[in-house]
Amino acid sequence: MSNDDKAAIIEALNMYAFALDTRQWDLFDRVFTTDVEAVFGPAGAAWVGLEEFKTSFAGFHDSLDSHVHTMMGQLVNVDGDTANAFSYGTWILLREAAEGGPTWTGTGYYDDELVRTEDGWRIKRRVCRLLSWTGNPSVPEPQREHQPDMNAVGLHQFAKKGDITFLKAITKK
């Protein structure tokens, strides 16, 4: 694994948060493949295909007054033209009109499978899981169109169930 590969992958992971918070949905083109599979436990939903993913995320995030997404603790494992990455995330969502308070904060992780494309590294499959949250659960789901999984589960429990692709990639024998 070259440092250039690792830096490019971390740049893509961080670009995701920047694209979200600036609501510049075309920047998702620099992060994901066109056939991306995105499984988001906190949203209780999964999407296949970049256009569907961008449209859904735009609709949801446009319902909020503001949000901040932070990516941290990135780990990267490159194997030729494929890679796995793991990172922690924190999400602060603000919706002033929410009954019960305007903020919700969640923490979780992203477990990504990436491919090298002619345009650089792109996430082909992303799994996002919630680890903890606090605040008003009506902030992220005002219309309740999704069935979010708001159950807090420890990372060790996901590891025990074999649900972390990055862990599988770095421990394969």
PDB file of C-alpha atoms in Angstrom:
ATOM      1  CA  MET A   1       0.000   0.000   0.000  1.00  0.00           C
ATOM      2  CA  SER A   2       1.447   3.320  -0.992  1.00  0.00           C
ATOM      3  CA  ASN A   3       1.064   6.446   1.082  1.00  0.00           C
ATOM      4  CA  ASP A   4      -0.477   8.064  -2.012  1.00  0.00           C
ATOM      5  CA  ASP A   5      -3.249   5.446  -2.066  1.00  0.00           C
ATOM      6  CA  LYS A   6      -3.913   5.866   1.632  1.00  0.00           C
ATOM      7  CA  ALA A   7      -4.003   9.669   1.357  1.00  0.00           C
ATOM      8  CA  ALA A   8      -6.362   9.524  -1.644  1.00  0.00           C
ATOM      9  CA  ILE A   9      -8.736   7.177   0.176  1.00  0.00           C
ATOM     10  CA  ILE A  10      -8.762   9.322   3.331  1.00  0.00           C
ATOM     11  CA  GLU A  11      -9.445  12.363   1.119  1.00  0.00           C
ATOM     12  CA  ALA A  12     -12.499  10.580  -0.346  1.00  0.00           C
ATOM     13  CA  LEU A  13     -13.751   9.654   3.139  1.00  0.00           C
ATOM     14  CA  ASN A  14     -13.438  13.250   4.305  1.00  0.00           C
ATOM     15  CA  MET A  15     -14.949  14.635   1.087  1.00  0.00           C
ATOM     16  CA  TYR A  16     -18.155  12.782   1.987  1.00  0.00           C
ATOM     17  CA  ALA A  17     -18.641  14.875   5.145  1.00  0.00           C
ATOM     18  CA  PHE A  18     -17.748  18.090   3.315  1.00  0.00           C
ATOM     19  CA  ALA A  19     -20.218  17.285   0.508  1.00  0.00           C
ATOM     20  CA  LEU A  20     -22.973  16.620   3.052  1.00  0.00           C
ATOM     21  CA  ASP A  21     -22.452  19.738   5.116  1.00  0.00           C
ATOM     22  CA  THR A  22     -22.129  22.058   2.108  1.00  0.00           C
ATOM     23  CA  ARG A  23     -25.020  20.246   0.383  1.00  0.00           C
ATOM     24  CA  GLN A  24     -22.945  19.961  -2.765  1.00  0.00           C
ATOM     25  CA  TRP A  25     -24.371  16.650  -3.923  1.00  0.00           C
ATOM     26  CA  ASP A  26     -22.280  16.517  -7.103  1.00  0.00           C
ATOM     27  CA  LEU A  27     -19.232  16.082  -4.865  1.00  0.00           C
ATOM     28  CA  PHE A  28     -20.578  12.593  -4.099  1.00  0.00           C
ATOM     29  CA  ASP A  29     -19.294  11.792  -7.622  1.00  0.00           C
ATOM     30  CA  ARG A  30     -15.773  12.159  -6.165  1.00  0.00           C
ATOM     31  CA  VAL A  31     -16.581   9.766  -3.309  1.00  0.00           C
ATOM     32  CA  PHE A  32     -18.772   6.939  -4.638  1.00  0.00           C
ATOM     33  CA  THR A  33     -19.039   4.686  -7.691  1.00  0.00           C
ATOM     34  CA  THR A  34     -22.142   5.096  -9.856  1.00  0.00           C
ATOM     35  CA  ASP A  35     -23.354   1.652  -8.695  1.00  0.00           C
ATOM     36  CA  VAL A  36     -22.664   2.274  -4.994  1.00  0.00           C
ATOM     37  CA  GLU A  37     -24.520   0.247  -2.398  1.00  0.00           C
ATOM     38  CA  ALA A  38     -25.074   2.349   0.734  1.00  0.00           C
ATOM     39  CA  VAL A  39     -26.535   0.697   3.830  1.00  0.00           C
ATOM     40  CA  PHE A  40     -27.300   3.180   6.611  1.00  0.00           C
ATOM     41  CA  GLY A  41     -28.609   1.678   9.850  1.00  0.00           C
ATOM     42  CA  PRO A  42     -29.181   5.113  11.407  1.00  0.00           C
ATOM     43  CA  ALA A  43     -31.502   5.955   8.515  1.00  0.00           C
ATOM     44  CA  GLY A  44     -33.087   2.517   8.424  1.00  0.00           C
ATOM     45  CA  ALA A  45     -32.511   2.441   4.683  1.00  0.00           C
ATOM     46  CA  ALA A  46     -30.268   1.228   1.883  1.00  0.00           C
ATOM     47  CA  TRP A  47     -29.691   2.617  -1.585  1.00  0.00           C
ATOM     48  CA  VAL A  48     -28.247   1.118  -4.744  1.00  0.00           C
ATOM     49  CA  GLY A  49     -26.979   3.598  -7.286  1.00  0.00           C
ATOM     50  CA  LEU A  50     -25.413   6.999  -6.859  1.00  0.00           C
ATOM     51  CA  GLU A  51     -28.286   9.081  -8.256  1.00  0.00           C
ATOM     52  CA  GLU A  52     -30.848   7.497  -5.907  1.00  0.00           C
ATOM     53  CA  PHE A  53     -28.460   7.921  -2.978  1.00  0.00           C
ATOM     54  CA  LYS A  54     -27.794  11.602  -3.781  1.00  0.00           C
ATOM     55  CA  THR A  55     -31.498  12.365  -4.258  1.00  0.00           C
ATOM     56  CA  SER A  56     -32.489  10.749  -0.973  1.00  0.00           C
ATOM     57  CA  PHE A  57     -29.689  12.371   1.010  1.00  0.00           C
ATOM     58  CA  ALA A  58     -30.450  15.775  -0.496  1.00  0.00           C
ATOM     59  CA  GLY A  59     -34.122  15.453   0.464  1.00  0.00           C
ATOM     60  CA  PHE A  60     -33.307  14.435   4.017  1.00  0.00           C
ATOM     61  CA  HIS A  61     -30.568  16.978   4.669  1.00  0.00           C
ATOM     62  CA  ASP A  62     -32.615  19.784   3.099  1.00  0.00           C
ATOM     63  CA  SER A  63     -35.220  19.156   5.839  1.00  0.00           C
ATOM     64  CA  LEU A  64     -32.630  20.191   8.440  1.00  0.00           C
ATOM     65  CA  ASP A  65     -31.570  23.720   9.307  1.00  0.00           C
ATOM     66  CA  SER A  66     -27.953  22.670   9.671  1.00  0.00           C
ATOM     67  CA  HIS A  67     -25.697  19.664  10.220  1.00  0.00           C
ATOM     68  CA  VAL A  68     -22.062  18.861  10.859  1.00  0.00           C
ATOM     69  CA  HIS A  69     -20.455  15.516  10.025  1.00  0.00           C
ATOM     70  CA  THR A  70     -16.993  14.691  11.326  1.00  0.00           C
ATOM     71  CA  MET A  71     -14.902  11.778  10.048  1.00  0.00           C
ATOM     72  CA  MET A  72     -12.052  10.502  12.195  1.00  0.00           C
ATOM     73  CA  GLY A  73      -9.814   7.575  13.046  1.00  0.00           C
ATOM     74  CA  GLN A  74      -9.538   6.390   9.447  1.00  0.00           C
ATOM     75  CA  LEU A  75      -7.929   3.004   8.848  1.00  0.00           C
ATOM     76  CA  VAL A  76      -7.091   1.856   5.320  1.00  0.00           C
ATOM     77  CA  ASN A  77      -6.120  -1.524   3.870  1.00  0.00           C
ATOM     78  CA  VAL A  78      -5.232  -1.595   0.153  1.00  0.00           C
ATOM     79  CA  ASP A  79      -5.049  -4.822  -1.849  1.00  0.00           C
ATOM     80  CA  GLY A  80      -4.183  -3.961  -5.451  1.00  0.00           C
ATOM     81  CA  ASP A  81      -7.094  -2.076  -7.008  1.00  0.00           C
ATOM     82  CA  THR A  82      -9.454  -2.715  -4.101  1.00  0.00           C
ATOM     83  CA  ALA A  83      -9.366  -1.415  -0.552  1.00  0.00           C
ATOM     84  CA  ASN A  84     -11.227  -1.471   2.722  1.00  0.00           C
ATOM     85  CA  ALA A  85     -11.521   1.515   5.018  1.00  0.00           C
ATOM     86  CA  PHE A  86     -12.959   2.018   8.472  1.00  0.00           C
ATOM     87  CA  SER A  87     -13.703   5.348  10.108  1.00  0.00           C
ATOM     88  CA  TYR A  88     -15.667   6.763  12.980  1.00  0.00           C
ATOM     89  CA  GLY A  89     -18.191   9.518  12.467  1.00  0.00           C
ATOM     90  CA  THR A  90     -20.077  12.037  14.538  1.00  0.00           C
ATOM     91  CA  TRP A  91     -23.233  13.740  13.252  1.00  0.00           C
ATOM     92  CA  ILE A  92     -24.842  16.806  14.749  1.00  0.00           C
ATOM     93  CA  LEU A  93     -28.245  17.561  13.232  1.00  0.00           C
ATOM     94  CA  LEU A  94     -30.225  20.752  13.872  1.00  0.00           C
ATOM     95  CA  ARG A  95     -33.890  21.363  13.091  1.00  0.00           C
ATOM     96  CA  GLU A  96     -35.287  24.370  14.950  1.00  0.00           C
ATOM     97  CA  ALA A  97     -38.939  23.378  14.359  1.00  0.00           C
ATOM     98  CA  ALA A  98     -38.543  19.951  15.979  1.00  0.00           C
ATOM     99  CA  GLU A  99     -40.907  19.484  18.900  1.00  0.00           C
ATOM    100  CA  GLY A 100     -38.863  18.452  21.913  1.00  0.00           C
ATOM    101  CA  GLY A 101     -35.648  20.318  21.094  1.00  0.00           C
ATOM    102  CA  PRO A 102     -33.640  21.258  18.017  1.00  0.00           C
ATOM    103  CA  THR A 103     -30.602  18.941  18.187  1.00  0.00           C
ATOM    104  CA  TRP A 104     -29.672  15.300  17.785  1.00  0.00           C
ATOM    105  CA  THR A 105     -26.120  13.954  17.947  1.00  0.00           C
ATOM    106  CA  GLY A 106     -25.092  10.526  16.776  1.00  0.00           C
ATOM    107  CA  THR A 107     -21.821   8.629  16.706  1.00  0.00           C
ATOM    108  CA  GLY A 108     -21.098   5.586  14.639  1.00  0.00           C
ATOM    109  CA  TYR A 109     -18.826   4.044  12.091  1.00  0.00           C
ATOM    110  CA  TYR A 110     -18.423   3.658   8.345  1.00  0.00           C
ATOM    111  CA  ASP A 111     -17.178   0.345   6.937  1.00  0.00           C
ATOM    112  CA  ASP A 112     -16.233   0.900   3.292  1.00  0.00           C
ATOM    113  CA  GLU A 113     -15.197  -1.172   0.307  1.00  0.00           C
ATOM    114  CA  LEU A 114     -13.405   0.890  -2.340  1.00  0.00           C
ATOM    115  CA  VAL A 115     -12.183   0.394  -5.895  1.00  0.00           C
ATOM    116  CA  ARG A 116      -9.549   2.207  -7.879  1.00  0.00           C
ATOM    117  CA  THR A 117     -11.140   3.885 -10.916  1.00  0.00           C
ATOM    118  CA  GLU A 118      -9.636   5.974 -13.700  1.00  0.00           C
ATOM    119  CA  ASP A 119     -10.802   9.001 -11.687  1.00  0.00           C
ATOM    120  CA  GLY A 120      -9.298   7.797  -8.380  1.00  0.00           C
ATOM    121  CA  TRP A 121     -10.501   5.794  -5.398  1.00  0.00           C
ATOM    122  CA  ARG A 122     -14.272   5.502  -4.971  1.00  0.00           C
ATOM    123  CA  ILE A 123     -16.468   3.812  -2.366  1.00  0.00           C
ATOM    124  CA  LYS A 124     -18.359   0.920  -3.954  1.00  0.00           C
ATOM    125  CA  ARG A 125     -20.080  -0.252  -0.773  1.00  0.00           C
ATOM    126  CA  ARG A 126     -20.628   1.671   2.444  1.00  0.00           C
ATOM    127  CA  VAL A 127     -22.168   0.383   5.648  1.00  0.00           C
ATOM    128  CA  CYS A 128     -22.911   2.938   8.354  1.00  0.00           C
ATOM    129  CA  ARG A 129     -23.911   1.855  11.842  1.00  0.00           C
ATOM    130  CA  LEU A 130     -24.990   3.869  14.858  1.00  0.00           C
ATOM    131  CA  LEU A 131     -23.033   3.329  18.081  1.00  0.00           C
ATOM    132  CA  SER A 132     -24.678   5.954  20.307  1.00  0.00           C
ATOM    133  CA  TRP A 133     -26.910   9.003  20.172  1.00  0.00           C
ATOM    134  CA  THR A 134     -28.318  11.746  22.340  1.00  0.00           C
ATOM    135  CA  GLY A 135     -30.861  14.512  21.922  1.00  0.00           C
ATOM    136  CA  ASN A 136     -34.238  14.643  20.238  1.00  0.00           C
ATOM    137  CA  PRO A 137     -34.962  11.663  17.938  1.00  0.00           C
ATOM    138  CA  SER A 138     -37.583  13.748  16.107  1.00  0.00           C
ATOM    139  CA  VAL A 139     -34.807  15.893  14.615  1.00  0.00           C
ATOM    140  CA  PRO A 140     -33.491  13.263  12.182  1.00  0.00           C
ATOM    141  CA  GLU A 141     -36.891  11.789  11.335  1.00  0.00           C
ATOM    142  CA  PRO A 142     -39.647  14.401  11.299  1.00  0.00           C
ATOM    143  CA  GLN A 143     -41.882  12.472   8.885  1.00  0.00           C
ATOM    144  CA  ARG A 144     -40.863   8.993  10.071  1.00  0.00           C
ATOM    145  CA  GLU A 145     -40.621   7.767   6.478  1.00  0.00           C
ATOM    146  CA  HIS A 146     -37.648   5.595   7.415  1.00  0.00           C
ATOM    147  CA  GLN A 147     -37.469   3.168  10.275  1.00  0.00           C
ATOM    148  CA  PRO A 148     -34.182   4.222  11.844  1.00  0.00           C
ATOM    149  CA  ASP A 149     -32.274   1.790  13.986  1.00  0.00           C
ATOM    150  CA  MET A 150     -31.685   3.903  17.088  1.00  0.00           C
ATOM    151  CA  ASN A 151     -30.411   0.962  19.155  1.00  0.00           C
ATOM    152  CA  ALA A 152     -26.953   1.670  20.531  1.00  0.00           C
ATOM    153  CA  VAL A 153     -24.659  -1.304  19.953  1.00  0.00           C
ATOM    154  CA  GLY A 154     -20.968  -1.539  20.876  1.00  0.00           C
ATOM    155  CA  LEU A 155     -18.402  -1.957  18.112  1.00  0.00           C
ATOM    156  CA  HIS A 156     -17.239  -5.183  19.761  1.00  0.00           C
ATOM    157  CA  GLN A 157     -20.722  -6.620  19.235  1.00  0.00           C
ATOM    158  CA  PHE A 158     -20.582  -5.924  15.488  1.00  0.00           C
ATOM    159  CA  ALA A 159     -17.103  -7.510  15.409  1.00  0.00           C
ATOM    160  CA  LYS A 160     -18.320 -10.604  17.247  1.00  0.00           C
ATOM    161  CA  LYS A 161     -21.149 -11.038  14.702  1.00  0.00           C
ATOM    162  CA  GLY A 162     -18.656 -10.732  11.821  1.00  0.00           C
ATOM    163  CA  ASP A 163     -20.338  -7.583  10.518  1.00  0.00           C
ATOM    164  CA  ILE A 164     -17.217  -5.454   9.946  1.00  0.00           C
ATOM    165  CA  THR A 165     -15.774  -5.971   6.465  1.00  0.00           C
ATOM    166  CA  PHE A 166     -12.613  -3.997   7.278  1.00  0.00           C
ATOM    167  CA  LEU A 167     -11.866  -6.341  10.187  1.00  0.00           C
ATOM    168  CA  LYS A 168     -12.321  -9.342   7.919  1.00  0.00           C
ATOM    169  CA  ALA A 169      -9.949  -7.814   5.338  1.00  0.00           C
ATOM    170  CA  ILE A 170      -7.112  -7.218   7.793  1.00  0.00           C
ATOM    171  CA  THR A 171      -7.440 -10.553   9.603  1.00  0.00           C
ATOM    172  CA  LYS A 172      -7.904 -12.918   6.637  1.00  0.00           C
ATOM    173  CA  LYS A 173      -5.446 -15.712   6.707  1.00  0.00           C
TER     174      LYS A 173
END
